[in-house]
Every structure is written in structure tokens, then in C-alpha cells.
CSV table of C-alpha atoms in Angstrom, one decimal:
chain,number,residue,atom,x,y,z
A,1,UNK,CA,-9.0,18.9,7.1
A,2,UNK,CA,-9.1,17.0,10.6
A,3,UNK,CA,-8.8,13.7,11.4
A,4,UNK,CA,-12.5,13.4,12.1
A,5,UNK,CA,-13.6,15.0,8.8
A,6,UNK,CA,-11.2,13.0,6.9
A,7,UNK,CA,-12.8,9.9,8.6
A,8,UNK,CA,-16.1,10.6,7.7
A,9,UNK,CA,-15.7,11.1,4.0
A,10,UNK,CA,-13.4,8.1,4.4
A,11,UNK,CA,-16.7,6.1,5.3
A,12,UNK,CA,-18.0,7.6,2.6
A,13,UNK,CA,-15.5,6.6,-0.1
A,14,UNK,CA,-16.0,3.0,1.6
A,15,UNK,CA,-20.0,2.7,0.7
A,16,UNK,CA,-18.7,3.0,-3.1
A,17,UNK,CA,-15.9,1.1,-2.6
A,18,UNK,CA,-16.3,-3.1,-2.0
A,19,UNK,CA,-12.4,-3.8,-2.4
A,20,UNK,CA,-11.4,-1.6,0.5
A,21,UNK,CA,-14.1,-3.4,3.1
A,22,UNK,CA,-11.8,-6.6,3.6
A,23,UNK,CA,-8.8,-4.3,4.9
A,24,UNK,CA,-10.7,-1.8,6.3
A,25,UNK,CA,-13.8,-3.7,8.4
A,26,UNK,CA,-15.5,-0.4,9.4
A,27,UNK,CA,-18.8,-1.7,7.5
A,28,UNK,CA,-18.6,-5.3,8.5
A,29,UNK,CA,-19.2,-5.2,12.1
A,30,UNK,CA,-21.5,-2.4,13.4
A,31,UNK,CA,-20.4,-3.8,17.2
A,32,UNK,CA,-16.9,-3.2,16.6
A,33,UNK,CA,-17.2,0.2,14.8
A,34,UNK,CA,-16.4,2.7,17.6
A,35,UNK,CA,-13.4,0.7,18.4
A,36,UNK,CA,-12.2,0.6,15.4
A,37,UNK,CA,-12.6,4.2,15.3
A,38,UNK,CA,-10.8,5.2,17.9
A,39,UNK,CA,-7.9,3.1,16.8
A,40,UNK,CA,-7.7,4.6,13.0
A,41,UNK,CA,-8.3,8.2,14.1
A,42,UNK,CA,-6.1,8.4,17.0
A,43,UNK,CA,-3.3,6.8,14.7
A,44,UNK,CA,-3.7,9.8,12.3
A,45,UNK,CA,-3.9,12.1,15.0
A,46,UNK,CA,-0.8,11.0,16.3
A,47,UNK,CA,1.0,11.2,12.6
A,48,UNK,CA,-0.4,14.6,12.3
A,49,UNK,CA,0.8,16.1,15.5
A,50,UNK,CA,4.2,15.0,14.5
A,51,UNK,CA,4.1,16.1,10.6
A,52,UNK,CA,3.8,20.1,11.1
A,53,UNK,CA,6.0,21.5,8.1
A,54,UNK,CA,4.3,22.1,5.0
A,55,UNK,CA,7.5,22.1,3.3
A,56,UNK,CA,9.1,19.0,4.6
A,57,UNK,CA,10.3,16.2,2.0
A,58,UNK,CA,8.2,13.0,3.3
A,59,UNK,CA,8.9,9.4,2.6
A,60,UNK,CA,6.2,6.8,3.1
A,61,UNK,CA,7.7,3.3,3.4
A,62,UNK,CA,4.7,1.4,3.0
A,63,UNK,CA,2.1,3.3,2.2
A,64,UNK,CA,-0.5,0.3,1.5
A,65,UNK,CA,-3.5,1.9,0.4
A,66,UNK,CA,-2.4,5.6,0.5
A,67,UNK,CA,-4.8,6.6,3.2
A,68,UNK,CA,-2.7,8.8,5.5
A,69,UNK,CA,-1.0,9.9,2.3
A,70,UNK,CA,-4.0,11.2,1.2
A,71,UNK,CA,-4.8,12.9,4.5
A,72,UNK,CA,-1.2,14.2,4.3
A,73,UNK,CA,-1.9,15.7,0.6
A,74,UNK,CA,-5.3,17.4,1.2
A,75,UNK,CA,-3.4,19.1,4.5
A,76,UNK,CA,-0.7,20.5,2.0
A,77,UNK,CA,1.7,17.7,2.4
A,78,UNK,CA,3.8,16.6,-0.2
A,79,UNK,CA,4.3,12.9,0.3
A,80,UNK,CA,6.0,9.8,-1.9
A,81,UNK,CA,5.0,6.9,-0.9
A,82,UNK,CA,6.1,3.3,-1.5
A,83,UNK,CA,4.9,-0.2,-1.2
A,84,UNK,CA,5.0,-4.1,-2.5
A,85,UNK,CA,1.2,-4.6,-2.2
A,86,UNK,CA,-1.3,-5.7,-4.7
A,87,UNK,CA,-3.1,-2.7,-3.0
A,88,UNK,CA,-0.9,-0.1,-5.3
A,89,UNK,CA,-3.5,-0.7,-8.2
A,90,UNK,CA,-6.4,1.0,-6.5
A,91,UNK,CA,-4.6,4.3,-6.0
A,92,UNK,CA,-5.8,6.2,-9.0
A,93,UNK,CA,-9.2,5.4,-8.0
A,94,UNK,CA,-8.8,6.7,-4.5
A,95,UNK,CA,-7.2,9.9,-5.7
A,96,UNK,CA,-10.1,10.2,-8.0
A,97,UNK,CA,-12.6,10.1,-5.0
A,98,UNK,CA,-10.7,12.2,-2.9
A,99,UNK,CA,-9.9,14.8,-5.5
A,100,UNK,CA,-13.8,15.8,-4.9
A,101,UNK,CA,-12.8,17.8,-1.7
A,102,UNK,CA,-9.2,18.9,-2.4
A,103,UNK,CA,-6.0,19.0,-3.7
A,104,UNK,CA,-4.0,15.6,-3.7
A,105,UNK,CA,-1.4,15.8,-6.1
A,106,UNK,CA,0.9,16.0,-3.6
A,107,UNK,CA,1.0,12.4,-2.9
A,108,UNK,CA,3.1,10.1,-5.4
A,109,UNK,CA,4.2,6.3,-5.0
A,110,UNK,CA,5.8,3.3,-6.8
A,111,UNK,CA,6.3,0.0,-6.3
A,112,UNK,CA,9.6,-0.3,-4.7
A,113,UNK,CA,12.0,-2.2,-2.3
A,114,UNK,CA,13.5,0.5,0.0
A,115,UNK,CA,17.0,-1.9,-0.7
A,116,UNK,CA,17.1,-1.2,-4.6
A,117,UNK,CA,15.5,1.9,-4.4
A,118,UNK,CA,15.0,4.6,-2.0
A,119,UNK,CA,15.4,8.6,-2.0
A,120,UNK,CA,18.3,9.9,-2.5
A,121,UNK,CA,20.9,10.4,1.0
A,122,UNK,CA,20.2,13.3,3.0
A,123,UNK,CA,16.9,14.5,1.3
A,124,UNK,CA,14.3,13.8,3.3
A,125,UNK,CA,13.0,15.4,6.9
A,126,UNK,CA,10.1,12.9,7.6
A,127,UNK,CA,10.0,8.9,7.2
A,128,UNK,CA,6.9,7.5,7.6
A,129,UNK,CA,6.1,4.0,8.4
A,130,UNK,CA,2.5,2.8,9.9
A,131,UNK,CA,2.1,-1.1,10.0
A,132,UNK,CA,5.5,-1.4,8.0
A,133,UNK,CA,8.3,-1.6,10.5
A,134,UNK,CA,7.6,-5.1,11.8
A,135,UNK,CA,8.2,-6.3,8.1
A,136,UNK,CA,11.3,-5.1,6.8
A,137,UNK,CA,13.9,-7.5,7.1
A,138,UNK,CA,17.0,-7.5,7.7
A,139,UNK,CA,16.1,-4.6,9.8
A,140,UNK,CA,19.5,-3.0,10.3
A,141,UNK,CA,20.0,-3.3,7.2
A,142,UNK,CA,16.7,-1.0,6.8
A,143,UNK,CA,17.6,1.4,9.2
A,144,UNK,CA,20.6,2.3,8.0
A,145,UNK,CA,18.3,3.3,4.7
A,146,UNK,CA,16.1,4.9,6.9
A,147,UNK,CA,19.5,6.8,8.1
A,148,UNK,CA,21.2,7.4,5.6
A,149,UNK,CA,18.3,9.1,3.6
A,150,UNK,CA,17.3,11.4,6.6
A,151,UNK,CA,18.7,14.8,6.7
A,152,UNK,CA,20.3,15.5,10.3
A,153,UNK,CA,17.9,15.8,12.7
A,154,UNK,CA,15.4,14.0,10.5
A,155,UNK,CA,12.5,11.6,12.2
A,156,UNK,CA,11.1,8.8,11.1
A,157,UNK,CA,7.4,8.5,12.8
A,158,UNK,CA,6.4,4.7,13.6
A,159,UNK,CA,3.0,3.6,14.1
A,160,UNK,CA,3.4,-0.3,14.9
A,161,UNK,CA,1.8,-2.7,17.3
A,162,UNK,CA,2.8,-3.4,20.7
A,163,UNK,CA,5.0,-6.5,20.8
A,164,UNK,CA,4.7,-6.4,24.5
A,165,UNK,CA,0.8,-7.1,24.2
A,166,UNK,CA,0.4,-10.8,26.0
A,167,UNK,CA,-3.0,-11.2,24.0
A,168,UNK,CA,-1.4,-10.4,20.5
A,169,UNK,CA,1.7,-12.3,21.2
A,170,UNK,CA,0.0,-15.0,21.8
A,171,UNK,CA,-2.4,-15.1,19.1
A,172,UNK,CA,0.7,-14.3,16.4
A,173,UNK,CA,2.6,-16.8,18.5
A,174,UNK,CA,-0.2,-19.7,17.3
A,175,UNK,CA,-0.7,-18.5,13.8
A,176,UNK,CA,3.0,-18.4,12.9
A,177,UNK,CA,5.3,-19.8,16.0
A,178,UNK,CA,8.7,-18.3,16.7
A,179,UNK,CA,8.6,-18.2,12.4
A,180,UNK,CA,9.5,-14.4,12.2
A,181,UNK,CA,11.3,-13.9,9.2
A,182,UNK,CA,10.1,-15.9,5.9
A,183,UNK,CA,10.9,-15.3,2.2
A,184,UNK,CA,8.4,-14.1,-0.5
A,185,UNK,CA,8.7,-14.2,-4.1
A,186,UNK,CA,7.8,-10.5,-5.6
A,187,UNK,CA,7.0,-11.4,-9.1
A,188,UNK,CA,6.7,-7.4,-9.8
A,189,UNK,CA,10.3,-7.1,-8.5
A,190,UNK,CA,11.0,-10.7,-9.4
A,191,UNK,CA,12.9,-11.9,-7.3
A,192,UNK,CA,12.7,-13.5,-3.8
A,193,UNK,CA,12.6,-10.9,-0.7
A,194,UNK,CA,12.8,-11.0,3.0
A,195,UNK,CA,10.0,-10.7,5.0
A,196,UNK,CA,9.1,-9.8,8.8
A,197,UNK,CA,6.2,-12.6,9.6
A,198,UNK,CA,4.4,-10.2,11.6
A,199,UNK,CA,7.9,-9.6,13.6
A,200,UNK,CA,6.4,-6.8,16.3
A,201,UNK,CA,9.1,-6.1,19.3
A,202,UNK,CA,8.8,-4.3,22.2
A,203,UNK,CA,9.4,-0.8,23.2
A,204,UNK,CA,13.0,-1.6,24.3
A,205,UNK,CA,14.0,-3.8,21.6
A,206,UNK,CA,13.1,-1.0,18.9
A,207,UNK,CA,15.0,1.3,21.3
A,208,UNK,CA,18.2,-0.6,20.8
A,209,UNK,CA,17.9,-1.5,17.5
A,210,UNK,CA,17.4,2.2,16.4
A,211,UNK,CA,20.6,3.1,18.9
A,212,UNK,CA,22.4,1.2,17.2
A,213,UNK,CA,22.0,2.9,13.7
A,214,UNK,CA,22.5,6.2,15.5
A,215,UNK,CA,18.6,7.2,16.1
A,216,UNK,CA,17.3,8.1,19.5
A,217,UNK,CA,13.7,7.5,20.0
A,218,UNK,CA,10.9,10.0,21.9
A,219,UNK,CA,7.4,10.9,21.9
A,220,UNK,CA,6.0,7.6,22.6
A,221,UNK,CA,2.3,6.8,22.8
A,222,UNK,CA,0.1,3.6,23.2
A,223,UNK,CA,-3.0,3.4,22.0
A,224,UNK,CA,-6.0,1.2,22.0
A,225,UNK,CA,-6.6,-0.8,25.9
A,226,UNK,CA,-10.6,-1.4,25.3
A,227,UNK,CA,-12.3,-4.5,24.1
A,228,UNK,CA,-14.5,-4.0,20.7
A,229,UNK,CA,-17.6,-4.4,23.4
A,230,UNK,CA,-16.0,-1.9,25.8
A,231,UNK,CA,-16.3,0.9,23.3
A,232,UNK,CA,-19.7,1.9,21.7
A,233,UNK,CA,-21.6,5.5,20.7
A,234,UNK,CA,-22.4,6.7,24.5
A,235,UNK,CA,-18.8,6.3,25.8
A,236,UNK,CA,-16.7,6.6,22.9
A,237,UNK,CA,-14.9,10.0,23.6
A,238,UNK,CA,-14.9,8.8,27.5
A,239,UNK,CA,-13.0,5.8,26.4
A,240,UNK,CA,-10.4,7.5,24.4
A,241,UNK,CA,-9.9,10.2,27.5
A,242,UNK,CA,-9.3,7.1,29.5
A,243,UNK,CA,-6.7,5.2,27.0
A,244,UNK,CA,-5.0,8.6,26.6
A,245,UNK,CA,-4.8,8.7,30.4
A,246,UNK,CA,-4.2,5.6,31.7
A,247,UNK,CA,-0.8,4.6,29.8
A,248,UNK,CA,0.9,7.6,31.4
A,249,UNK,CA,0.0,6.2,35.0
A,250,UNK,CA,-0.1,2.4,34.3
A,251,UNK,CA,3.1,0.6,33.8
A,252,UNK,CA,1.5,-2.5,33.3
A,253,UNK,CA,-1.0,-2.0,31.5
A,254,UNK,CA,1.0,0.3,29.2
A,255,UNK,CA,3.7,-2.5,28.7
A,256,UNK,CA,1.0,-6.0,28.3
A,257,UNK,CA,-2.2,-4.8,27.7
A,258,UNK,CA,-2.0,-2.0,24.9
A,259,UNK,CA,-2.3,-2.8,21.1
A,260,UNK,CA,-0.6,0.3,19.9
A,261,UNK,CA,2.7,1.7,20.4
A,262,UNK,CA,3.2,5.4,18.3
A,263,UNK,CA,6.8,6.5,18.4
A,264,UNK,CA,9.4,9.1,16.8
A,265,UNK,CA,13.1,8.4,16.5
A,266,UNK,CA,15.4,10.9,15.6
A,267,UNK,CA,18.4,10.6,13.0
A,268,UNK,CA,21.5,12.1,15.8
């Protein structure tokens, strides 16, 4: 199934479903819409390019919601996902819709904390971790998980935001100030937890955090430069042609004006 099919029925699910429209705003703003679009479809795109082995053990740290999980299963994926989100509790229902157009018992979860429980060392070929990254705290403490659980040569694929973004920086810098790290009380896990306060970093900053747990990181992309009003129907695939392009010859606007930054690091 592509990306495009996928989003469709996705839309969909969506009509039938009232507790997904809050997190995912596809029907609340028709003048947003194709931006939105390009944003969740290019993400997927970018996961899928990079997750080619059917028989590849994959771990999804914070898999929220399930969505790319599911994409993963009906693609002949096995996936187990984990997450410490009220969203968990909507899952059978989702795999009930999406049963109706193939086979997604390949995608399991739990409600876990990757520090008291993870896969077992050296068993898996493929962490995932979309919108996660920037929470997990301490985060060398998490990547040495991340490495220890990774087979040699292993990658874990991270879709974050761009801490380099001047307009998201500041808006997260008003919401929360330099207040980056906070503690939660889990009361499924019951206990209190540390957790990144919408902690996005930079390009270089991941790239020396993952050195230093013995990672190297490649394939980088950024997505998502256009204003919701930039993109509509006429010029969508225009205006994803253009993101695609313009990051490769655009230093600045690659580094300060981009939302999303896609990259793979790989266990050395």
C-alpha cells in the first residue's frame, strides 16, 4: 500500500472516528489541509524508504496512536511498538478498521518505559522514533538503550522537528521558557518519570549526542518550508518538488526556516 493510499483510507477511518480529530486536525481546517498533507505523507515516505526488509525486527519507541505501525503492518512489517499515552486504549479499534483492507497482526505494543523495559540486546535491526526523540530524558541514558538493543549495523530512523527553526523556537521558547526537562507522574507505571518539554535540538547537537553513544548519523532530510496558506489543491505537488529541492541548495533556509528534520543513525 503507498503512502497516498494509506492516507486516504486514513481520512476515512477519521470521518468515523471523533477522538482522533484533536491530534490529527485533517478535518478541522479545510485551509490548512494540503499542508498538513504534505507534512504527514512525506514523513511516511521518508520512514518507508528507509524500512525495506520484510524480515527486519522493528522497535517503535513511541508509537502514539500506531499510525505508521499500521502502515508498517499492512506493507508486511512486523512492528512492536511502545508508548506512555492515554492514546494506547484506542488501538484495538484502529486495528479493527484497518483490518478491512489487510493484514495487521504484525503490529503489537504495550505500555512501557524503554528504562524498565525494552527488547532484548542485540535483537532488533530498526528503531523507530517519529515525535518521540525530543522527549526521552536523560537522553544518553536512552541512547545507550537504543544501542545496546540494535544489532550491529542497526538504525534507528528519527522523524523530529527542527530545533534550528527560529519560528518554532520561539513559539516553544514562550510556551515553556528554557524549562526543557520536567517530571511527570505515570500513574500506569506509577511512579514519577523524566520528561523532554518539547526538548527539539538541532542537526549538530543530535549529531554529537548520538557520537557519543557510538552512532553515526546519515540520510538527512527536512521537510515542510511553506505556510498553511502557501500550500492548497492547484500547487500542492509543485510545493513539495520545491521543499524537496530547495533544502539541498539553501543553507539557510535548511538550517532556520524548515519544520522537519528526517534522519538515520547508525549503531557502528
Amino acid at each position: 500500500m503507498s503512502a497516498e493510499e494509506f492516507f486516504e483510507l486514513f481520512l476515512k477511518e477519521l470521518e468515523q472516528s471523533p477522538h482522533l480529530h484533536s491530534y490529527y486536525k485533517f478535518l478541522n481546517d479545510e485551509k490548512s489541509f494540503y499542508f498538513r498533507k504534505a507534512y504527514f505523507i512525506e514523513r511516511l515516505k521518508y520512514i518507508q524508504r528507509n524500512v525495506t526488509d520484510k524480515n527486519a525486527a522493528i522497535f517503535d519507541c513511541g508509537c502514539g496512536y500506531g499510525t505508521t505501525d499500521i502502515f508498517l503492518a499492512l506493507n508486511g512489517h512486523k512492528v512492536f511498538g511502545t508508548t506512555l499515552e492515554f492514546y494506547e486504549t484506542s488501538l484495538p479499534q484502529r486495528i479493527k478498521y484497518w483490518s478491512q483492507f489487510g493484514d495487521v497482526s504484525g503490529f503489537t505494543w504495550s505500555y512501557e518505559n524503554i528504562f524498565d523495559s525494552h527488547p532484548a540486546d542485540g535483537t532488533i535491526d530498526i528503531c523507530i522514533l517519529q515525535d518521540t526523540l525530543h522527549h526521552l530524558e536523560p537522553l544518553g541514558d536512552a541512547l545507550a538503550v537504543f544501542h545496546k538493543v540494535l544489532k550491529p549495523g542497526g538504525k534507528l530512523i528519527a522523524v523530529e522537528e527542527n530545533g534550528s527553526n527560529v519560528i518554532q523556537s520561539a513559539k516553544l521558547y514562550k510556551q515553556r521558557g528554557n524549562k526543557r526537562i520536567i517530571e511527570m507522574y505515570d500513574e500506569k507505571l506509577g511512579k514519577t518519570i523524566l520528561l523532554g518539554n518539547e526538548n527539539i535540538r538541532s542537526l549538530g547537537t543530535w549529531t554529537k549526542a548520538f557520537a557519543a553513544k557510538g552512532f553515526s548519523i546519515g540520510n538527512v532530510e527536512y521537510v515542510r518550508l511553506f505556510m498553511p496558506f502557501q500550500v492548497n489543491k492547484d500547487n500542492y505537488d509543485k510545493r513539495v518538488a520545491q521543499e524537496k529541492s530547495i533544502y539541498k541548495k539553501n543553507s539557510f533556509l535548511r538550517n532556520y526556516f524548515y519544520f522537519g528534520l528526517n534522519f538515520v543513525a547508525t549503531r557502528n
